[in-house]
Tab-separated table of C-alpha atoms and ligand atoms in Angstrom:
chain	number	residue	atom	x	y	z
A	1	MET	CA	62.061	21.615	-29.042
A	2	LEU	CA	64.513	24.514	-29.112
A	3	SER	CA	64.654	26.667	-25.965
A	4	TYR	CA	64.255	30.452	-26.113
A	5	GLU	CA	67.919	30.938	-25.242
A	6	GLY	CA	69.023	28.534	-27.964
A	7	ALA	CA	66.735	30.116	-30.540
A	8	LEU	CA	67.862	33.661	-29.712
A	9	ALA	CA	71.499	32.573	-30.057
A	10	LYS	CA	70.698	31.254	-33.544
A	11	VAL	CA	69.079	34.559	-34.507
A	12	LEU	CA	72.039	36.587	-33.276
A	13	ALA	CA	74.494	34.289	-35.063
A	14	SER	CA	72.583	34.644	-38.364
A	15	VAL	CA	72.232	38.422	-38.472
A	16	MET	CA	75.096	40.850	-39.135
A	17	PRO	CA	75.238	44.663	-38.889
A	18	LEU	CA	74.156	46.457	-42.077
A	19	PRO	CA	76.998	47.945	-44.161
A	20	PRO	CA	77.838	51.475	-42.981
A	21	VAL	CA	76.627	54.590	-44.752
A	22	GLU	CA	77.780	58.193	-44.450
A	23	ILE	CA	74.965	60.569	-43.515
A	24	SER	CA	74.524	64.023	-42.057
A	25	LEU	CA	74.649	64.278	-38.271
A	26	ASP	CA	71.075	65.588	-38.343
A	27	GLU	CA	69.830	62.265	-39.669
A	28	ALA	CA	71.884	60.101	-37.331
A	29	ASP	CA	69.747	60.208	-34.147
A	30	GLY	CA	69.624	56.789	-32.509
A	31	LEU	CA	71.918	55.189	-35.088
A	32	VAL	CA	75.145	53.404	-34.187
A	33	LEU	CA	78.580	54.707	-35.154
A	34	ALA	CA	80.343	52.366	-37.565
A	35	GLU	CA	83.832	53.774	-36.990
A	36	ALA	CA	85.690	55.493	-34.192
A	37	VAL	CA	85.811	59.287	-34.273
A	38	ASP	CA	88.940	61.243	-33.296
A	39	ALA	CA	89.053	64.978	-32.639
A	40	ARG	CA	90.303	67.256	-35.408
A	41	TRP	CA	91.060	70.194	-33.158
A	42	ASP	CA	91.454	71.257	-29.533
A	43	MET	CA	88.352	72.088	-27.521
A	44	PRO	CA	88.239	74.752	-26.252
A	45	PRO	CA	90.289	76.106	-29.153
A	46	ALA	CA	92.028	78.620	-26.814
A	47	ASP	CA	92.152	79.454	-23.102
A	48	ASN	CA	88.940	81.345	-22.359
A	49	SER	CA	86.944	82.760	-19.511
A	50	ALA	CA	84.485	80.565	-17.590
A	51	MET	CA	82.835	83.618	-15.979
A	52	ASP	CA	81.791	87.177	-16.697
A	53	GLY	CA	84.576	89.122	-14.939
A	54	PHE	CA	88.046	90.586	-15.394
A	55	ALA	CA	91.111	88.879	-16.834
A	56	PHE	CA	94.650	89.662	-15.691
A	57	ALA	CA	98.107	88.129	-15.297
A	58	TRP	CA	98.334	86.570	-11.833
A	59	ARG	CA	100.995	87.523	-9.309
A	60	GLU	CA	101.064	86.659	-5.582
A	61	SER	CA	101.156	90.321	-4.553
A	62	LEU	CA	97.994	91.317	-6.474
A	63	SER	CA	95.426	90.140	-3.887
A	64	GLY	CA	93.451	93.102	-2.491
A	65	THR	CA	95.071	95.635	-4.859
A	66	GLU	CA	93.592	97.804	-7.605
A	67	LEU	CA	93.855	97.167	-11.363
A	68	THR	CA	93.040	99.566	-14.187
A	69	VAL	CA	90.541	98.235	-16.689
A	70	ILE	CA	91.886	98.943	-20.179
A	71	GLY	CA	89.394	97.190	-22.478
A	72	SER	CA	86.625	94.657	-22.973
A	73	ALA	CA	86.657	91.149	-24.417
A	74	TYR	CA	83.506	89.325	-25.566
A	75	ALA	CA	82.787	85.830	-26.818
A	76	GLY	CA	83.298	86.202	-30.564
A	77	SER	CA	85.284	89.465	-30.285
A	78	PRO	CA	88.389	89.039	-28.139
A	79	TRP	CA	90.511	91.910	-26.880
A	80	LEU	CA	93.698	91.884	-28.908
A	81	GLY	CA	96.188	93.721	-26.720
A	82	SER	CA	98.269	92.491	-23.806
A	83	PRO	CA	97.532	94.141	-20.420
A	84	GLY	CA	100.426	95.381	-18.310
A	85	PRO	CA	101.228	94.437	-14.658
A	86	ALA	CA	98.527	96.535	-12.927
A	87	GLN	CA	95.948	96.216	-15.669
A	88	ALA	CA	92.907	94.046	-16.352
A	89	VAL	CA	90.481	93.452	-19.225
A	90	ARG	CA	86.762	93.200	-18.705
A	91	ILE	CA	85.867	89.772	-20.108
A	92	MET	CA	82.637	87.875	-20.783
A	93	THR	CA	82.146	84.092	-20.572
A	94	GLY	CA	83.595	82.289	-23.589
A	95	SER	CA	85.924	85.076	-24.696
A	96	PRO	CA	89.546	84.013	-25.298
A	97	LEU	CA	91.908	85.366	-22.647
A	98	PRO	CA	94.021	88.347	-23.801
A	99	THR	CA	97.703	87.530	-24.348
A	100	GLY	CA	99.571	87.192	-21.044
A	101	CYS	CA	96.420	86.785	-18.913
A	102	ASP	CA	95.925	83.543	-17.005
A	103	THR	CA	93.339	84.307	-14.306
A	104	VAL	CA	89.771	85.652	-14.128
A	105	VAL	CA	88.044	87.313	-11.204
A	106	PRO	CA	84.216	87.250	-11.419
A	107	LEU	CA	82.293	90.547	-11.664
A	108	GLU	CA	80.600	89.899	-8.327
A	109	ASP	CA	83.962	89.509	-6.478
A	110	VAL	CA	85.384	92.963	-7.249
A	111	ILE	CA	84.584	96.519	-6.247
A	112	GLU	CA	84.389	98.746	-9.328
A	113	THR	CA	85.304	102.427	-9.041
A	114	GLY	CA	85.385	104.281	-12.358
A	115	GLN	CA	88.034	102.639	-14.549
A	116	ALA	CA	89.501	100.593	-11.700
A	117	ILE	CA	88.608	97.385	-9.856
A	118	ARG	CA	89.674	96.289	-6.384
A	119	LEU	CA	90.604	92.598	-6.323
A	120	PRO	CA	89.437	90.365	-3.459
A	121	ASP	CA	91.942	89.028	-0.914
A	122	LYS	CA	91.558	85.457	-2.041
A	123	LEU	CA	92.723	84.737	-5.580
A	124	LYS	CA	93.943	81.490	-7.119
A	125	LYS	CA	96.227	81.446	-10.122
A	126	GLY	CA	94.303	80.201	-13.170
A	127	GLN	CA	90.882	80.484	-11.539
A	128	HIS	CA	87.778	80.597	-13.749
A	129	VAL	CA	89.770	79.814	-16.863
A	130	ARG	CA	88.901	76.984	-19.265
A	131	ARG	CA	92.170	75.796	-20.707
A	132	GLN	CA	92.746	75.107	-24.380
A	133	GLY	CA	92.099	71.400	-25.063
A	134	GLU	CA	90.782	70.624	-21.571
A	135	GLU	CA	87.617	69.084	-23.049
A	136	PHE	CA	89.456	67.229	-25.797
A	137	ARG	CA	92.758	67.493	-27.608
A	138	ASN	CA	93.346	67.307	-31.339
A	139	ARG	CA	93.475	63.606	-32.401
A	140	GLU	CA	92.065	62.388	-29.073
A	141	ARG	CA	89.526	59.502	-29.346
A	142	LEU	CA	86.036	60.967	-28.870
A	143	LEU	CA	83.712	58.057	-29.593
A	144	ASP	CA	84.275	54.380	-30.316
A	145	ALA	CA	82.649	52.351	-33.065
A	146	GLY	CA	79.451	50.766	-31.763
A	147	VAL	CA	78.320	53.812	-29.796
A	148	PRO	CA	74.692	54.831	-30.376
A	149	LEU	CA	74.272	58.502	-31.216
A	150	TYR	CA	71.884	60.211	-28.834
A	151	ALA	CA	71.706	63.867	-27.806
A	152	GLY	CA	74.973	63.919	-25.836
A	153	GLU	CA	76.947	62.277	-28.626
A	154	SER	CA	75.412	64.531	-31.302
A	155	GLY	CA	76.379	67.645	-29.355
A	156	LEU	CA	79.920	66.350	-28.933
A	157	LEU	CA	80.291	65.482	-32.625
A	158	ALA	CA	78.957	68.886	-33.639
A	159	ALA	CA	81.375	70.638	-31.250
A	160	ALA	CA	84.161	68.661	-32.880
A	161	GLY	CA	83.058	69.718	-36.369
A	162	PHE	CA	81.646	66.438	-37.695
A	163	ALA	CA	78.796	67.369	-40.038
A	164	ARG	CA	78.723	63.827	-41.445
A	165	VAL	CA	79.162	60.490	-39.717
A	166	ARG	CA	79.530	56.846	-40.732
A	167	VAL	CA	76.789	54.812	-39.120
A	168	HIS	CA	74.915	51.576	-39.582
A	169	PRO	CA	71.627	52.574	-41.226
A	170	ALA	CA	68.218	52.034	-39.653
A	171	PRO	CA	66.837	48.709	-40.888
A	172	ARG	CA	64.072	48.778	-43.515
A	173	VAL	CA	61.491	46.199	-42.581
A	174	ALA	CA	58.915	44.665	-44.920
A	175	LEU	CA	55.699	43.873	-43.088
A	176	LEU	CA	53.256	41.314	-44.428
A	177	SER	CA	49.953	40.249	-42.883
A	178	THR	CA	48.473	36.944	-43.956
A	179	GLY	CA	44.960	35.627	-43.384
A	180	ASP	CA	41.769	35.241	-45.426
A	181	GLU	CA	39.787	36.690	-42.511
A	182	LEU	CA	41.599	40.051	-42.471
A	183	VAL	CA	40.427	43.411	-43.778
A	184	GLU	CA	42.368	46.663	-43.649
A	185	LEU	CA	41.544	49.321	-41.089
A	186	GLY	CA	38.823	51.598	-42.505
A	187	GLN	CA	36.887	48.770	-44.092
A	188	THR	CA	33.899	47.346	-42.235
A	189	PRO	CA	34.563	43.708	-41.346
A	190	GLY	CA	32.019	41.363	-42.932
A	191	PRO	CA	30.831	38.118	-41.345
A	192	GLY	CA	33.801	36.228	-39.902
A	193	GLN	CA	36.230	39.035	-40.737
A	194	ILE	CA	38.483	41.038	-38.409
A	195	VAL	CA	40.681	44.089	-38.889
A	196	ASN	CA	44.391	43.602	-39.563
A	197	SER	CA	45.456	44.989	-36.203
A	198	ASN	CA	48.907	43.375	-36.265
A	199	ARG	CA	49.972	45.787	-38.956
A	200	TYR	CA	49.438	48.719	-36.568
A	201	LEU	CA	50.867	46.918	-33.563
A	202	LEU	CA	54.050	45.942	-35.369
A	203	SER	CA	54.472	49.181	-37.330
A	204	ALA	CA	54.401	51.053	-34.020
A	205	ARG	CA	57.020	48.734	-32.536
A	206	LEU	CA	59.182	49.110	-35.637
A	207	ARG	CA	59.003	52.883	-35.556
A	208	GLU	CA	59.864	52.862	-31.843
A	209	GLU	CA	62.994	50.976	-32.831
A	210	GLY	CA	63.783	53.614	-35.496
A	211	CYS	CA	63.088	51.308	-38.456
A	212	SER	CA	61.351	52.302	-41.654
A	213	VAL	CA	58.379	50.157	-42.573
A	214	LEU	CA	57.672	48.854	-46.052
A	215	PRO	CA	54.066	47.618	-45.902
A	216	LEU	CA	53.505	44.570	-48.098
A	217	GLY	CA	49.786	44.676	-47.336
A	218	LEU	CA	47.359	41.867	-46.798
A	219	CYS	CA	47.797	38.479	-48.303
A	220	ARG	CA	45.268	35.705	-48.736
A	221	ASP	CA	46.075	32.214	-47.508
A	222	GLU	CA	47.213	30.870	-50.882
A	223	PRO	CA	50.771	29.697	-51.466
A	224	GLU	CA	51.135	31.388	-54.898
A	225	VAL	CA	49.808	34.734	-53.629
A	226	LEU	CA	52.079	34.513	-50.609
A	227	ALA	CA	55.099	33.796	-52.765
A	228	ARG	CA	54.384	36.893	-54.890
A	229	HIS	CA	54.003	39.134	-51.847
A	230	LEU	CA	57.221	37.813	-50.339
A	231	ALA	CA	59.130	38.713	-53.502
A	232	ALA	CA	58.354	42.404	-52.848
A	233	GLY	CA	59.969	42.060	-49.423
A	234	GLU	CA	63.357	41.449	-50.922
A	235	GLN	CA	63.986	45.210	-51.056
A	236	ALA	CA	63.992	45.270	-47.264
A	237	ASP	CA	66.705	44.385	-44.748
A	238	LEU	CA	64.356	42.148	-42.781
A	239	ILE	CA	60.989	40.602	-43.571
A	240	LEU	CA	58.282	40.260	-40.971
A	241	SER	CA	55.127	38.289	-41.588
A	242	THR	CA	52.267	37.385	-39.277
A	243	GLY	CA	49.913	34.437	-39.453
A	244	GLY	CA	49.855	31.209	-41.403
A	245	VAL	CA	52.893	29.745	-39.707
A	246	SER	CA	51.297	27.115	-37.506
A	247	VAL	CA	50.020	23.652	-38.381
A	248	GLY	CA	46.501	24.630	-39.533
A	249	ASP	CA	45.050	23.548	-42.877
A	250	ARG	CA	45.597	27.003	-44.340
A	251	ASP	CA	48.981	27.766	-42.800
A	252	TYR	CA	50.877	28.026	-46.080
A	253	LEU	CA	53.739	30.371	-45.233
A	254	ARG	CA	56.399	27.656	-44.986
A	255	GLU	CA	55.268	26.082	-48.245
A	256	ALA	CA	55.394	29.444	-50.029
A	257	LEU	CA	58.817	30.179	-48.593
A	258	ALA	CA	60.199	26.786	-49.577
A	259	LYS	CA	59.368	27.653	-53.222
A	260	ARG	CA	61.557	30.764	-52.947
A	261	GLY	CA	64.594	28.956	-51.571
A	262	PHE	CA	64.028	29.888	-47.943
A	263	GLU	CA	66.636	28.523	-45.540
A	264	THR	CA	64.907	27.600	-42.276
A	265	VAL	CA	66.985	28.259	-39.155
A	266	PHE	CA	64.216	27.234	-36.761
A	267	TRP	CA	60.500	26.617	-36.658
A	268	LYS	CA	58.827	26.208	-33.270
A	269	VAL	CA	60.414	27.200	-29.981
A	270	ALA	CA	59.462	25.955	-26.493
A	271	ILE	CA	57.824	29.239	-25.479
A	272	LYS	CA	54.325	30.364	-24.591
A	273	PRO	CA	52.923	32.321	-26.330
A	274	GLY	CA	54.542	32.118	-29.743
A	275	LYS	CA	55.465	28.455	-30.137
A	276	PRO	CA	55.092	28.302	-33.955
A	277	VAL	CA	57.544	31.181	-34.602
A	278	LEU	CA	59.582	30.697	-37.765
A	279	PHE	CA	62.996	32.154	-38.490
A	280	GLY	CA	65.306	31.787	-41.443
A	281	LEU	CA	67.011	33.479	-44.346
A	282	LEU	CA	65.347	34.403	-47.631
A	283	ASN	CA	68.179	35.062	-50.073
A	284	GLY	CA	70.342	36.003	-47.119
A	285	ARG	CA	67.716	38.309	-45.589
A	286	PRO	CA	66.391	37.496	-42.113
A	287	LEU	CA	62.715	36.566	-42.209
A	288	PHE	CA	60.445	36.023	-39.227
A	289	GLY	CA	57.092	34.310	-39.489
A	290	LEU	CA	55.291	35.409	-36.335
A	291	PRO	CA	52.067	33.802	-35.155
A	292	GLY	CA	48.907	35.723	-36.067
A	293	ASN	CA	47.572	36.025	-32.529
A	294	PRO	CA	48.341	39.626	-31.512
A	295	ALA	CA	49.851	39.022	-28.065
A	296	ALA	CA	51.918	36.138	-29.456
A	297	ALA	CA	53.090	38.285	-32.373
A	298	ALA	CA	54.027	41.059	-29.915
A	299	ALA	CA	55.894	38.646	-27.604
A	300	THR	CA	57.866	36.993	-30.404
A	301	PHE	CA	58.661	40.457	-31.757
A	302	GLU	CA	60.328	41.299	-28.418
A	303	LEU	CA	61.972	37.925	-27.985
A	304	PHE	CA	63.491	37.607	-31.457
A	305	VAL	CA	62.771	40.442	-33.871
A	306	ARG	CA	63.908	43.401	-31.776
A	307	PRO	CA	67.253	41.723	-30.990
A	308	ALA	CA	67.687	40.989	-34.718
A	309	LEU	CA	66.896	44.620	-35.581
A	310	ARG	CA	69.386	45.828	-32.997
A	311	ARG	CA	72.041	43.537	-34.425
A	312	LEU	CA	71.316	44.834	-37.969
A	313	ALA	CA	71.553	48.399	-36.648
A	314	GLY	CA	74.976	47.644	-35.154
A	315	PHE	CA	74.144	47.770	-31.423
A	316	PRO	CA	76.767	45.797	-29.479
A	317	LEU	CA	74.059	44.691	-27.018
A	318	ALA	CA	71.199	43.136	-28.906
A	319	ALA	CA	69.549	40.957	-26.247
A	320	PRO	CA	66.604	42.435	-24.321
A	321	LEU	CA	67.292	44.635	-21.293
A	322	HIS	CA	66.437	43.030	-17.942
A	323	LEU	CA	65.375	44.770	-14.763
A	324	ARG	CA	64.896	43.401	-11.254
A	325	ALA	CA	61.401	43.785	-9.888
A	326	ILE	CA	58.993	42.505	-7.262
A	327	LEU	CA	56.160	40.404	-8.586
A	328	GLY	CA	52.850	42.205	-7.987
A	329	GLY	CA	50.544	39.180	-8.350
A	330	ASP	CA	50.605	35.367	-8.503
A	331	VAL	CA	51.514	33.856	-11.880
A	332	HIS	CA	51.515	30.365	-13.352
A	333	GLY	CA	54.053	28.723	-15.629
A	334	ASP	CA	53.939	25.805	-18.027
A	335	ARG	CA	55.345	22.322	-17.645
A	336	LYS	CA	57.175	22.212	-20.967
A	337	ARG	CA	57.489	25.745	-22.300
A	338	GLU	CA	59.059	28.934	-20.980
A	339	CYS	CA	56.240	31.438	-20.490
A	340	PHE	CA	56.447	35.160	-21.177
A	341	LEU	CA	53.789	37.120	-19.370
A	342	TRP	CA	52.787	40.668	-20.206
A	343	GLY	CA	52.531	43.214	-17.426
A	344	ARG	CA	52.799	46.775	-16.226
A	345	LEU	CA	55.769	48.278	-14.423
A	346	GLY	CA	55.294	50.611	-11.506
A	347	GLU	CA	57.450	52.084	-8.779
A	348	GLU	CA	56.183	51.521	-5.274
A	349	GLN	CA	58.113	52.647	-2.176
A	350	GLY	CA	61.309	52.910	-4.174
A	351	ARG	CA	61.008	49.433	-5.680
A	352	MET	CA	60.067	48.385	-9.205
A	353	VAL	CA	56.931	46.253	-9.213
A	354	PHE	CA	55.741	44.096	-12.121
A	355	HIS	CA	51.959	43.738	-12.265
A	356	PRO	CA	51.011	40.864	-14.564
A	357	SER	CA	48.179	41.731	-16.987
A	358	SER	CA	44.956	40.083	-15.881
A	359	ARG	CA	44.497	38.912	-19.473
A	360	GLN	CA	47.309	36.870	-20.963
A	361	GLY	CA	45.284	35.464	-23.873
A	362	SER	CA	47.539	35.330	-26.911
A	363	GLY	CA	44.568	36.184	-29.154
A	364	GLN	CA	43.828	39.453	-27.386
A	365	ASN	CA	45.220	42.873	-28.079
A	366	ARG	CA	43.938	43.731	-24.606
A	367	SER	CA	46.704	41.610	-23.043
A	368	LEU	CA	49.089	44.278	-24.321
A	369	GLN	CA	47.211	47.313	-23.106
A	370	GLY	CA	49.523	49.246	-20.765
A	371	ALA	CA	52.037	46.383	-20.792
A	372	ARG	CA	55.613	47.628	-20.576
A	373	ALA	CA	57.457	44.437	-19.696
A	374	LEU	CA	57.545	40.681	-20.154
A	375	LEU	CA	58.124	38.293	-17.271
A	376	PRO	CA	59.914	35.083	-18.235
A	377	VAL	CA	58.727	32.057	-16.205
A	378	PRO	CA	61.029	29.052	-16.727
A	379	ALA	CA	59.619	25.841	-18.188
A	380	GLY	CA	58.614	23.476	-15.383
A	381	CYS	CA	57.968	26.291	-12.910
A	382	ASP	CA	54.436	25.696	-11.746
A	383	SER	CA	53.805	29.081	-10.154
A	384	LEU	CA	55.439	32.168	-8.694
A	385	PRO	CA	53.742	33.885	-5.752
A	386	ALA	CA	53.237	37.641	-5.459
A	387	GLY	CA	56.233	39.219	-3.721
A	388	SER	CA	58.816	37.058	-5.511
A	389	ASP	CA	62.017	38.692	-6.759
A	390	VAL	CA	61.946	38.462	-10.528
A	391	GLU	CA	63.795	39.775	-13.563
A	392	VAL	CA	61.610	41.236	-16.263
A	393	MET	CA	62.380	42.225	-19.831
A	394	VAL	CA	61.744	45.921	-20.263
A	395	ILE	CA	59.878	46.752	-23.453
A	396	ARG	CA	59.357	50.455	-22.833
A	397	SER	CA	60.288	52.367	-19.731
A	398	LEU	CA	57.430	54.894	-19.951
B	1	LIG	P1	47.202	32.184	-37.582
B	1	LIG	O1	48.528	32.388	-36.955
B	1	LIG	O2	47.158	32.568	-39.028
B	1	LIG	O3	46.716	30.782	-37.356
B	1	LIG	O4	46.211	33.140	-36.847
B	1	LIG	C1	45.963	32.985	-35.470
B	1	LIG	C2	44.924	33.979	-34.990
B	1	LIG	O5	45.416	35.281	-35.149
B	1	LIG	C3	43.627	33.915	-35.770
B	1	LIG	O6	42.543	34.063	-34.868
B	1	LIG	C4	43.725	35.095	-36.700
B	1	LIG	O7	42.465	35.591	-37.068
B	1	LIG	C5	44.498	36.091	-35.882
B	1	LIG	N1	45.242	36.985	-36.751
B	1	LIG	C6	46.052	36.611	-37.754
B	1	LIG	N2	46.592	37.664	-38.367
B	1	LIG	C7	46.108	38.754	-37.726
B	1	LIG	C8	46.305	40.146	-37.904
B	1	LIG	N3	47.112	40.620	-38.874
B	1	LIG	N4	45.683	40.999	-37.072
B	1	LIG	C9	44.867	40.500	-36.092
B	1	LIG	N5	44.659	39.207	-35.879
B	1	LIG	C10	45.253	38.321	-36.684
B	2	LIG	MG1	45.843	32.497	-40.538
C-alpha cells in the first residue's frame, strides 16, 4: 500500500496553482502574489524629518550657537523657502526638509528663546532625516511572486501605490456529505440517524484556510444520486466528499465517480486513521473522498487536502508545518500503517509539549476537541514513551 509520503507527493504533483486574477488590495488578505511587484516611486518621496524639531543646513561651526527660526513646516504643508546660514525652520515629523536643509535637531534638544533656538554641542550632519528612497527606490523589487499577502505586505503595497494586485484566488471547494444515516443540523435524528457533523468540521477548516465553501448537501448512498450531486461540484476548484469510500456494501462513491470519468490517482494509503482515502481528478479537478469517521476525515484533511488547497492557492510551501516537541504521554503505533495521533500543544518551562488526546477513536469528534497538532508515528514503531523528542504537524497554533 502507498505510504503517506508517496501519496502526498502524488497529490502535490497533480495539483497546480489556480490561474491568477487581478483584485483590489482590500480583498487580497492571505492570498499569494502571482507576479513580482516593483516600486513605481521613491519612498520616502523626498528627504523629510524623522522628529518634531528644527531643520537647518549643517556646518561644523554651528554646534552650541543660536539660529533664528523663520518659519514652520508640517507634514502635508512644507515650508517653501530656503533658510540662510544662521536660520532654522520649525519642522514636524514627516514634513519634507526645506531646500538646502540637511539636518534636524529635536525640539527637546534645544533651548528656545523668543524667535531663536540654541543648538546643543553635539550635532551630527544629517541626523534625524529620512532620506528620499531610503525605504525603497523607484523600480526596486518589493515583493516576489509566491509571497503571501499578510498585514506587513499589504501596508507595503499600499505605501507603494498598488490598489490592485495579481494573486492566485482562494480555492472554491465543493463539500458533499454522503450517508443514508445522516440528517442536517437542526433536524432531530430519528432511530439510527446522526447529524452531519463533518459538514461543520470541514467547513470550519476550509474557512480557516481562506477557501469559500460550496455546500453540495447530503447525499443518499445510491450511485445515481451521488453522480448527480457530484456534477454540481464541477463549478468548484476542488471537490471534497466524506463517507462511502471504504469497502462496505453501501460504499458507492468510487462506482459513481467511475461513471463520470473519474481518474483515480490513489485509493487507500498505509495510514491510521484514514486508510480508505481516495484521491483523483474529476474532469481535471482534484477530488478527495475522505472517510466518514470524523477524526479520520479531519486527519486526512490535514494530511492531503490542506496541502492541495495551499498548492491551488499558490503557496510555495504546501506540505504541513512541523514543530519539535516533547511527548507528554506514552503513545502506541501500528505494525503496518503510519499513525497520526491528535493532541494538544502546550508550552512548559520554555519547551513545546505535545499531549496526545486520550481519545483517538476515528469515529469520535471528541478526539479532535482541543487538538492543535498531529503526531506522526512511523509504521512498525510499537510505542513511544513520554519524554521522547518528536516532530508534530501543527494544525493551528492557538
Ligand atoms: P463511511 O465512511 O461512510 O463508512 O462512514 C463511516 C462512519 O462515519 C459511519 O459511522 C458514519 O455514520 C460516519 N459518518 C459518515 N459521514 C458522516 C458525517 N458527514 N458526519 C458524521 N459522521 C459521519
Ligand atoms: Mg457511509
